mmCIF file of C-alpha atoms in Angstrom:
data_model
loop_
_atom_site.group_PDB
_atom_site.id
_atom_site.type_symbol
_atom_site.label_atom_id
_atom_site.label_comp_id
_atom_site.label_asym_id
_atom_site.label_seq_id
_atom_site.Cartn_x
_atom_site.Cartn_y
_atom_site.Cartn_z
ATOM 1 C CA MET A 1 63.452 148.885 35.001
ATOM 2 C CA LYS A 2 63.109 146.009 32.546
ATOM 3 C CA SER A 3 63.040 142.583 34.181
ATOM 4 C CA LYS A 4 65.841 140.198 33.290
ATOM 5 C CA TYR A 5 63.324 137.339 33.255
ATOM 6 C CA TYR A 6 60.601 136.456 30.784
ATOM 7 C CA ASP A 7 57.269 138.286 30.994
ATOM 8 C CA GLY A 8 54.331 136.782 29.108
ATOM 9 C CA THR A 9 51.982 139.749 29.509
ATOM 10 C CA LYS A 10 52.212 140.809 25.875
ATOM 11 C CA LEU A 11 51.805 137.302 24.477
ATOM 12 C CA LEU A 12 48.655 136.786 26.526
ATOM 13 C CA SER A 13 47.247 140.112 25.315
ATOM 14 C CA LEU A 14 47.625 139.396 21.589
ATOM 15 C CA MET A 15 44.767 138.700 19.205
ATOM 16 C CA ASP A 16 45.207 136.160 16.399
ATOM 17 C CA LYS A 17 45.441 137.060 12.712
ATOM 18 C CA ASN A 18 41.646 137.299 12.532
ATOM 19 C CA GLY A 19 41.529 139.838 15.345
ATOM 20 C CA GLU A 20 39.981 137.228 17.638
ATOM 21 C CA LYS A 21 41.069 135.886 20.999
ATOM 22 C CA PRO A 22 43.377 132.924 20.362
ATOM 23 C CA GLU A 23 42.988 129.600 22.145
ATOM 24 C CA ILE A 24 46.615 128.531 21.687
ATOM 25 C CA TYR A 25 49.502 130.583 23.081
ATOM 26 C CA ILE A 26 52.994 129.411 22.135
ATOM 27 C CA CYS A 27 56.147 130.582 23.890
ATOM 28 C CA THR A 28 59.585 129.403 22.749
ATOM 29 C CA GLY A 29 63.077 130.695 23.508
ATOM 30 C CA ASN A 30 66.471 130.102 25.049
ATOM 31 C CA ARG A 31 66.947 128.208 28.302
ATOM 32 C CA THR A 32 66.737 129.616 31.852
ATOM 33 C CA GLY A 33 64.871 132.699 30.673
ATOM 34 C CA GLY A 34 61.964 132.132 33.058
ATOM 35 C CA LYS A 35 59.246 131.059 30.585
ATOM 36 C CA THR A 36 58.006 128.101 32.616
ATOM 37 C CA THR A 37 58.282 129.986 35.900
ATOM 38 C CA TYR A 38 56.153 132.826 34.535
ATOM 39 C CA PHE A 39 53.281 130.645 33.332
ATOM 40 C CA TYR A 40 53.286 128.335 36.350
ATOM 41 C CA ARG A 41 53.078 131.357 38.656
ATOM 42 C CA TRP A 42 50.381 132.841 36.421
ATOM 43 C CA ALA A 43 48.298 129.651 36.760
ATOM 44 C CA ILE A 44 48.532 129.669 40.553
ATOM 45 C CA ASN A 45 47.664 133.370 40.741
ATOM 46 C CA LYS A 46 44.608 132.816 38.516
ATOM 47 C CA PHE A 47 43.433 130.120 40.904
ATOM 48 C CA LEU A 48 44.031 132.282 43.988
ATOM 49 C CA LYS A 49 42.222 135.233 42.434
ATOM 50 C CA ASN A 50 39.376 133.611 40.497
ATOM 51 C CA ASN A 51 39.356 129.973 41.614
ATOM 52 C CA SER A 52 40.323 129.121 38.025
ATOM 53 C CA LYS A 53 41.559 125.557 37.815
ATOM 54 C CA PHE A 54 44.327 124.501 35.444
ATOM 55 C CA MET A 55 45.467 121.297 33.783
ATOM 56 C CA LEU A 56 49.133 120.394 33.320
ATOM 57 C CA LEU A 57 49.963 118.266 30.297
ATOM 58 C CA TYR A 58 52.831 115.833 30.087
ATOM 59 C CA ARG A 59 53.673 113.426 27.330
ATOM 60 C CA PHE A 60 53.865 110.039 29.039
ATOM 61 C CA LYS A 61 52.095 108.595 32.070
ATOM 62 C CA ASN A 62 55.274 107.969 34.085
ATOM 63 C CA GLU A 63 55.976 111.716 34.002
ATOM 64 C CA LEU A 64 53.092 112.245 36.415
ATOM 65 C CA ASP A 65 55.169 110.844 39.286
ATOM 66 C CA ASN A 66 56.166 113.602 41.744
ATOM 67 C CA VAL A 67 54.210 116.139 39.726
ATOM 68 C CA ASP A 68 53.908 118.334 42.826
ATOM 69 C CA ASP A 69 57.664 118.992 42.906
ATOM 70 C CA LYS A 70 57.960 119.282 39.133
ATOM 71 C CA PHE A 71 55.333 121.980 39.024
ATOM 72 C CA PHE A 72 55.522 123.780 42.350
ATOM 73 C CA LYS A 73 58.957 123.454 43.964
ATOM 74 C CA ASP A 74 60.630 126.356 42.148
ATOM 75 C CA ILE A 75 57.724 128.780 42.232
ATOM 76 C CA LYS A 76 57.025 127.978 45.887
ATOM 77 C CA ASN A 77 60.536 129.069 46.865
ATOM 78 C CA LEU A 78 60.258 132.197 44.741
ATOM 79 C CA PHE A 79 56.667 133.348 45.246
ATOM 80 C CA PHE A 80 54.539 131.080 47.447
ATOM 81 C CA ASN A 81 56.534 130.245 50.563
ATOM 82 C CA ASP A 82 53.380 130.092 52.663
ATOM 83 C CA LYS A 83 51.635 127.614 50.318
ATOM 84 C CA THR A 84 51.843 123.853 49.918
ATOM 85 C CA LEU A 85 50.869 121.825 46.881
ATOM 86 C CA THR A 86 50.098 118.105 46.957
ATOM 87 C CA TYR A 87 48.572 115.610 44.558
ATOM 88 C CA LYS A 88 46.552 112.425 44.487
ATOM 89 C CA LYS A 89 46.554 109.925 41.651
ATOM 90 C CA ARG A 90 43.112 109.146 40.256
ATOM 91 C CA GLU A 91 41.766 106.376 37.985
ATOM 92 C CA ASN A 92 44.859 104.169 38.397
ATOM 93 C CA GLY A 93 47.173 107.047 37.571
ATOM 94 C CA VAL A 94 45.416 108.268 34.421
ATOM 95 C CA TYR A 95 45.429 111.721 35.961
ATOM 96 C CA CYS A 96 46.428 113.473 39.168
ATOM 97 C CA GLU A 97 44.342 115.941 41.132
ATOM 98 C CA LEU A 98 46.340 118.864 42.512
ATOM 99 C CA PHE A 99 45.631 120.559 45.826
ATOM 100 C CA LEU A 100 46.823 123.976 46.963
ATOM 101 C CA GLY A 101 46.513 123.562 50.686
ATOM 102 C CA LYS A 102 43.198 121.711 51.094
ATOM 103 C CA ASN A 103 41.646 123.131 47.933
ATOM 104 C CA SER A 104 41.568 121.320 44.597
ATOM 105 C CA CYS A 105 43.313 123.668 42.146
ATOM 106 C CA GLY A 106 43.727 121.558 39.050
ATOM 107 C CA TYR A 107 44.859 118.375 37.379
ATOM 108 C CA ALA A 108 47.769 116.796 35.552
ATOM 109 C CA THR A 109 47.581 114.143 32.854
ATOM 110 C CA ALA A 110 49.553 112.664 29.965
ATOM 111 C CA ILE A 111 48.817 113.075 26.285
ATOM 112 C CA ASN A 112 49.215 109.334 25.890
ATOM 113 C CA CYS A 113 46.176 108.923 28.178
ATOM 114 C CA ALA A 114 43.861 110.662 25.697
ATOM 115 C CA ASP A 115 41.494 107.692 25.305
ATOM 116 C CA ASN A 116 41.053 107.411 29.071
ATOM 117 C CA ILE A 117 40.528 111.153 29.468
ATOM 118 C CA LYS A 118 37.774 111.040 26.846
ATOM 119 C CA LYS A 119 35.775 108.757 29.153
ATOM 120 C CA LEU A 120 36.367 111.111 32.093
ATOM 121 C CA SER A 121 35.585 114.421 30.393
ATOM 122 C CA HIS A 122 32.958 115.331 32.988
ATOM 123 C CA VAL A 123 35.696 115.505 35.644
ATOM 124 C CA PHE A 124 37.452 118.378 33.911
ATOM 125 C CA ASN A 125 34.590 120.769 33.157
ATOM 126 C CA ASP A 126 36.041 123.185 35.737
ATOM 127 C CA VAL A 127 39.395 123.539 33.946
ATOM 128 C CA ASP A 128 39.948 127.073 32.640
ATOM 129 C CA VAL A 129 43.456 126.794 31.174
ATOM 130 C CA MET A 130 45.868 124.080 30.064
ATOM 131 C CA ILE A 131 49.678 124.265 30.152
ATOM 132 C CA PHE A 132 52.099 122.015 28.295
ATOM 133 C CA ASP A 133 55.759 122.621 29.121
ATOM 134 C CA GLU A 134 58.484 121.213 26.854
ATOM 135 C CA PHE A 135 56.137 120.580 23.948
ATOM 136 C CA GLN A 136 59.232 120.363 21.752
ATOM 137 C CA SER A 137 61.137 117.197 22.566
ATOM 138 C CA GLU A 138 64.893 117.587 22.873
ATOM 139 C CA ASN A 139 65.383 113.957 21.860
ATOM 140 C CA LYS A 140 62.518 114.044 19.322
ATOM 141 C CA LYS A 141 60.567 111.463 21.308
ATOM 142 C CA TYR A 142 56.877 112.155 20.730
ATOM 143 C CA CYS A 143 53.751 110.102 21.306
ATOM 144 C CA THR A 144 52.382 108.098 18.416
ATOM 145 C CA ASN A 145 49.729 110.298 16.767
ATOM 146 C CA GLU A 146 50.532 113.013 19.302
ATOM 147 C CA ILE A 147 48.571 115.819 17.665
ATOM 148 C CA LYS A 148 45.465 113.647 17.404
ATOM 149 C CA LYS A 149 45.744 112.794 21.105
ATOM 150 C CA PHE A 150 46.441 116.429 22.040
ATOM 151 C CA ILE A 151 43.321 117.583 20.188
ATOM 152 C CA SER A 152 41.301 114.786 21.801
ATOM 153 C CA ILE A 153 42.311 115.825 25.315
ATOM 154 C CA HIS A 154 41.475 119.472 24.667
ATOM 155 C CA THR A 155 38.115 118.468 23.191
ATOM 156 C CA SER A 156 37.370 116.367 26.277
ATOM 157 C CA VAL A 157 38.322 119.183 28.664
ATOM 158 C CA ALA A 158 36.446 121.877 26.728
ATOM 159 C CA ARG A 159 33.085 120.125 27.110
ATOM 160 C CA GLY A 160 30.505 120.643 29.824
ATOM 161 C CA ASN A 161 28.814 123.432 31.765
ATOM 162 C CA GLY A 162 25.871 123.287 29.375
ATOM 163 C CA LYS A 163 28.042 123.948 26.328
ATOM 164 C CA GLN A 164 29.205 121.678 23.531
ATOM 165 C CA THR A 165 32.544 123.432 23.667
ATOM 166 C CA ARG A 166 34.056 125.970 26.047
ATOM 167 C CA TYR A 167 36.908 128.427 25.538
ATOM 168 C CA VAL A 168 39.884 126.717 27.225
ATOM 169 C CA PRO A 169 43.199 128.323 26.249
ATOM 170 C CA VAL A 170 46.330 126.192 25.994
ATOM 171 C CA VAL A 171 49.818 127.529 26.695
ATOM 172 C CA LEU A 172 52.611 125.657 24.936
ATOM 173 C CA ILE A 173 56.084 126.350 26.350
ATOM 174 C CA SER A 174 59.438 125.134 25.092
ATOM 175 C CA ASN A 175 63.071 125.829 24.436
ATOM 176 C CA THR A 176 63.929 126.077 20.746
ATOM 177 C CA VAL A 177 65.069 122.536 20.064
ATOM 178 C CA ASP A 178 62.993 121.014 17.255
ATOM 179 C CA LYS A 179 61.786 123.178 14.406
ATOM 180 C CA LEU A 180 60.095 120.151 12.842
ATOM 181 C CA ASN A 181 58.056 119.325 15.946
ATOM 182 C CA PRO A 182 54.510 118.024 15.272
ATOM 183 C CA TYR A 183 52.820 121.155 16.694
ATOM 184 C CA PHE A 184 54.596 123.561 14.343
ATOM 185 C CA SER A 185 53.978 121.150 11.489
ATOM 186 C CA ALA A 186 50.258 120.817 12.210
ATOM 187 C CA LEU A 187 49.806 124.586 12.572
ATOM 188 C CA GLY A 188 51.906 125.396 9.495
ATOM 189 C CA ILE A 189 54.421 127.357 11.573
ATOM 190 C CA THR A 190 57.708 125.718 10.555
ATOM 191 C CA PRO A 191 58.292 127.510 7.227
ATOM 192 C CA LEU A 192 57.283 130.879 8.729
ATOM 193 C CA LEU A 193 60.026 130.978 11.377
ATOM 194 C CA ASN A 194 63.153 133.063 11.153
ATOM 195 C CA LYS A 195 65.565 134.495 13.683
ATOM 196 C CA LYS A 196 64.176 138.037 13.454
ATOM 197 C CA LEU A 197 60.593 136.971 14.128
ATOM 198 C CA LYS A 198 59.351 138.055 17.555
ATOM 199 C CA TYR A 199 55.609 137.444 17.358
ATOM 200 C CA LEU A 200 53.548 135.415 14.925
ATOM 201 C CA LYS A 201 49.763 135.597 14.639
ATOM 202 C CA GLY A 202 48.012 132.619 13.105
ATOM 203 C CA ASN A 203 44.523 131.221 12.781
ATOM 204 C CA GLY A 204 43.515 130.656 16.418
ATOM 205 C CA TYR A 205 47.048 130.888 17.800
ATOM 206 C CA VAL A 206 49.779 133.384 18.632
ATOM 207 C CA LEU A 207 53.474 132.636 19.048
ATOM 208 C CA GLU A 208 56.316 134.447 20.746
ATOM 209 C CA GLN A 209 60.010 133.769 20.220
ATOM 210 C CA ALA A 210 61.427 134.968 23.521
ATOM 211 C CA ASP A 211 65.115 135.783 23.418
ATOM 212 C CA VAL A 212 66.138 136.558 27.007
ATOM 213 C CA GLU A 213 69.530 138.232 26.731
ATOM 214 C CA SER A 214 70.344 138.078 30.444
ATOM 215 C CA ALA A 215 69.779 134.313 30.501
ATOM 216 C CA ARG A 216 72.056 133.764 27.530
ATOM 217 C CA LYS A 217 74.774 135.968 28.994
ATOM 218 C CA SER A 218 74.556 134.350 32.420
ATOM 219 C CA LEU A 219 74.849 130.845 30.986
ATOM 220 C CA LYS A 220 77.723 131.708 28.694
ATOM 221 C CA GLU A 221 79.671 133.361 31.484
ATOM 222 C CA SER A 222 79.310 130.431 33.896
ATOM 223 C CA ALA A 223 82.528 128.493 34.475
ATOM 224 C CA PHE A 224 80.746 125.231 33.672
ATOM 225 C CA MET A 225 79.570 126.386 30.238
ATOM 226 C CA LYS A 226 82.991 127.871 29.475
ATOM 227 C CA ALA A 227 84.524 124.460 30.130
ATOM 228 C CA PHE A 228 82.285 122.959 27.434
ATOM 229 C CA SER A 229 82.337 125.951 25.075
ATOM 230 C CA ASN A 230 83.173 123.768 22.063
ATOM 231 C CA ASN A 231 80.304 121.375 22.662
ATOM 232 C CA GLU A 232 77.270 121.715 20.372
ATOM 233 C CA TYR A 233 74.870 121.387 23.316
ATOM 234 C CA VAL A 234 76.116 124.691 24.728
ATOM 235 C CA ASN A 235 74.734 126.442 21.659
ATOM 236 C CA PHE A 236 71.410 124.756 22.251
ATOM 237 C CA ALA A 237 71.346 125.815 25.904
ATOM 238 C CA THR A 238 72.278 129.435 25.313
ATOM 239 C CA GLU A 239 70.887 130.269 21.879
ATOM 240 C CA ASN A 240 67.778 129.608 19.819
ATOM 241 C CA GLN A 241 69.305 126.381 18.578
ATOM 242 C CA TYR A 242 67.307 125.636 15.476
ATOM 243 C CA PHE A 243 68.458 128.892 14.008
ATOM 244 C CA ASN A 244 72.074 127.758 14.138
ATOM 245 C CA LYS A 245 71.231 125.295 11.378
ATOM 246 C CA GLU A 246 69.075 127.417 9.131
ATOM 247 C CA ASN A 247 69.320 130.115 6.506
ATOM 248 C CA PHE A 248 72.296 128.419 4.856
ATOM 249 C CA ILE A 249 71.970 130.370 1.619
ATOM 250 C CA THR A 250 74.399 129.306 -1.099
ATOM 251 C CA ASP A 251 75.054 129.765 -4.790
ATOM 252 C CA ILE A 252 76.322 126.197 -5.220
ATOM 253 C CA LYS A 253 74.465 124.588 -8.119
ATOM 254 C CA SER A 254 76.539 121.474 -8.810
ATOM 255 C CA GLY A 255 75.620 118.016 -7.600
ATOM 256 C CA LYS A 256 73.798 114.830 -8.491
ATOM 257 C CA TYR A 257 70.175 115.525 -9.348
ATOM 258 C CA VAL A 258 67.825 113.849 -6.865
ATOM 259 C CA ALA A 259 64.297 115.153 -7.437
ATOM 260 C CA THR A 260 62.074 117.940 -8.678
ATOM 261 C CA ILE A 261 59.478 119.449 -6.322
ATOM 262 C CA ILE A 262 56.400 121.422 -7.275
ATOM 263 C CA HIS A 263 54.540 123.701 -4.865
ATOM 264 C CA ASP A 264 52.134 126.554 -5.653
ATOM 265 C CA ASN A 265 52.900 126.065 -9.353
ATOM 266 C CA LYS A 266 56.612 126.712 -8.705
ATOM 267 C CA LYS A 267 59.296 124.120 -9.377
ATOM 268 C CA TYR A 268 62.373 123.443 -7.272
ATOM 269 C CA CYS A 269 65.207 120.962 -7.507
ATOM 270 C CA ILE A 270 67.120 118.953 -4.942
ATOM 271 C CA ARG A 271 70.705 117.994 -5.649
ATOM 272 C CA GLU A 272 73.254 116.061 -3.633
ATOM 273 C CA ASN A 273 76.793 117.426 -3.461
ATOM 274 C CA ALA A 274 78.724 114.370 -2.272
ATOM 275 C CA GLU A 275 81.996 116.274 -2.038
ATOM 276 C CA LYS A 276 80.597 118.639 0.594
ATOM 277 C CA GLY A 277 78.162 116.104 2.091
ATOM 278 C CA ILE A 278 75.137 118.365 1.609
ATOM 279 C CA LEU A 279 71.809 118.606 -0.165
ATOM 280 C CA ILE A 280 71.011 121.741 -2.144
ATOM 281 C CA CYS A 281 67.507 123.029 -2.800
ATOM 282 C CA GLY A 282 67.424 125.421 -5.742
ATOM 283 C CA LYS A 283 65.529 126.520 -8.819
ATOM 284 C CA ASN A 284 67.740 125.268 -11.638
ATOM 285 C CA VAL A 285 65.288 122.508 -12.494
ATOM 286 C CA ASP A 286 66.017 119.653 -14.893
ATOM 287 C CA GLU A 287 62.664 119.100 -16.594
ATOM 288 C CA SER A 288 63.807 115.751 -17.990
ATOM 289 C CA TYR A 289 64.541 114.142 -14.599
ATOM 290 C CA PRO A 290 61.916 111.449 -13.922
ATOM 291 C CA LEU A 291 61.409 111.765 -10.126
ATOM 292 C CA LYS A 292 58.976 114.599 -9.544
ATOM 293 C CA LEU A 293 57.228 115.236 -6.206
ATOM 294 C CA SER A 294 54.094 117.288 -5.562
ATOM 295 C CA LEU A 295 53.658 118.704 -2.049
ATOM 296 C CA THR A 296 49.854 118.813 -2.145
ATOM 297 C CA THR A 297 47.002 117.331 -4.120
ATOM 298 C CA GLU A 298 46.498 120.798 -5.644
ATOM 299 C CA ASP A 299 50.045 120.607 -7.031
ATOM 300 C CA HIS A 300 49.517 117.074 -8.340
ATOM 301 C CA ASP A 301 49.898 116.852 -12.120
ATOM 302 C CA ILE A 302 50.895 114.463 -14.880
ATOM 303 C CA ASN A 303 54.259 112.768 -14.187
ATOM 304 C CA TYR A 304 54.276 113.958 -10.534
ATOM 305 C CA VAL A 305 53.826 111.692 -7.514
ATOM 306 C CA LEU A 306 52.521 112.626 -4.078
ATOM 307 C CA LEU A 307 54.869 112.754 -1.086
ATOM 308 C CA LYS A 308 53.183 109.861 0.724
ATOM 309 C CA ASN A 309 54.513 107.510 -1.960
ATOM 310 C CA ASN A 310 58.105 108.498 -1.157
ATOM 311 C CA SER A 311 58.189 108.446 2.648
ATOM 312 C CA VAL A 312 61.661 106.845 2.825
ATOM 313 C CA LEU A 313 63.155 109.539 0.601
ATOM 314 C CA ILE A 314 61.476 112.303 2.608
ATOM 315 C CA SER A 315 62.837 110.806 5.845
ATOM 316 C CA THR A 316 66.325 110.967 4.321
ATOM 317 C CA PHE A 317 65.832 114.626 3.408
ATOM 318 C CA ARG A 318 64.621 115.333 6.953
ATOM 319 C CA TYR A 319 67.712 113.647 8.410
ATOM 320 C CA TYR A 320 69.986 115.840 6.272
ATOM 321 C CA TYR A 321 68.162 118.926 7.493
ATOM 322 C CA GLU A 322 68.355 117.924 11.163
ATOM 323 C CA MET A 323 72.097 117.387 10.749
ATOM 324 C CA GLY A 324 72.492 120.902 9.305
ATOM 325 C CA CYS A 325 73.471 119.518 5.892
ATOM 326 C CA VAL A 326 71.049 121.355 3.594
ATOM 327 C CA ARG A 327 71.737 124.572 1.676
ATOM 328 C CA PHE A 328 69.274 126.800 -0.180
ATOM 329 C CA HIS A 329 69.502 129.154 -3.134
ATOM 330 C CA ASP A 330 67.117 131.600 -1.437
ATOM 331 C CA LEU A 331 64.564 131.824 1.377
ATOM 332 C CA ASP A 332 61.774 130.695 -0.933
ATOM 333 C CA CYS A 333 63.675 127.433 -1.483
ATOM 334 C CA GLU A 334 64.153 127.052 2.269
ATOM 335 C CA LYS A 335 60.442 127.473 3.021
ATOM 336 C CA THR A 336 59.507 124.929 0.357
ATOM 337 C CA PHE A 337 62.041 122.404 1.634
ATOM 338 C CA LEU A 338 60.698 122.797 5.189
ATOM 339 C CA LEU A 339 57.196 122.088 3.910
ATOM 340 C CA LEU A 340 58.599 119.010 2.206
ATOM 341 C CA VAL A 341 60.254 117.538 5.311
ATOM 342 C CA SER A 342 57.733 118.609 7.963
ATOM 343 C CA PRO A 343 55.770 115.592 9.268
ATOM 344 C CA HIS A 344 52.510 115.257 7.345
#
């Protein structure tokens, strides 16, 4: 009988697009499906079986308070009633050491502590796996230079044991709340996503879009959610939210011309339809319009300017997209627009 909760067995068994073992596993999906529960239990079981220590990642230092309850309370009640988990803050709270009973089983730290962790890398040479829950921020509050700090922490952890770098897989877990999050942007994932996609294999990573039907049905049928059925947040909680605002294909071509974009030797236009309050990305390009943007240095040509010189305009485009106010002539236009507005 198929479980009504998430099972990450297949994700963890996948090879990346090169046929090699990935070091980044990404799991996204609707709420209450059991994603976090699965991977937290998996980490504890790995420790019990192989003495494999884990590291929990959070974003900000204050999130390390009460990390024992945040990590263990739910899975203790479900699977480990005879176990206790405690923690001790180390190095003035830069990281916490976790103890299952009397045995050290892992650590927890914040991405914003990357510089401190770099100086303490020798402490973490026994970490075998890292887990970052809620890597997509519901309120879009990320660390400054988050990807740089994330890479720094992994580099610090993956040192030691006589090796310049060790294989230390990272599991990224999240509800589908921010398609333009810095991780998808850095990995080039954003323009590849669509609602039908189940698994995605990239260079060194694999991704699963977990759609747990029982979780969606249970939430929708609760009296509380029914009371707020007209609220936008209910769609976020029960569905893969960023797909509610995508794939708005249209044949509308009218509107004030805003800019021309070039990518992979293809040209696209952006128009503003003030009457409908939307932007439209299409292919009916006005070659005479002066503002022309190139997405990459490879696309750069005479009369085109690079994106970095128009950051304010790009931020405006991104705001329109996040508000669900962008339409596309086809999927090719959508992918190009997502490349345009993804953080660079």
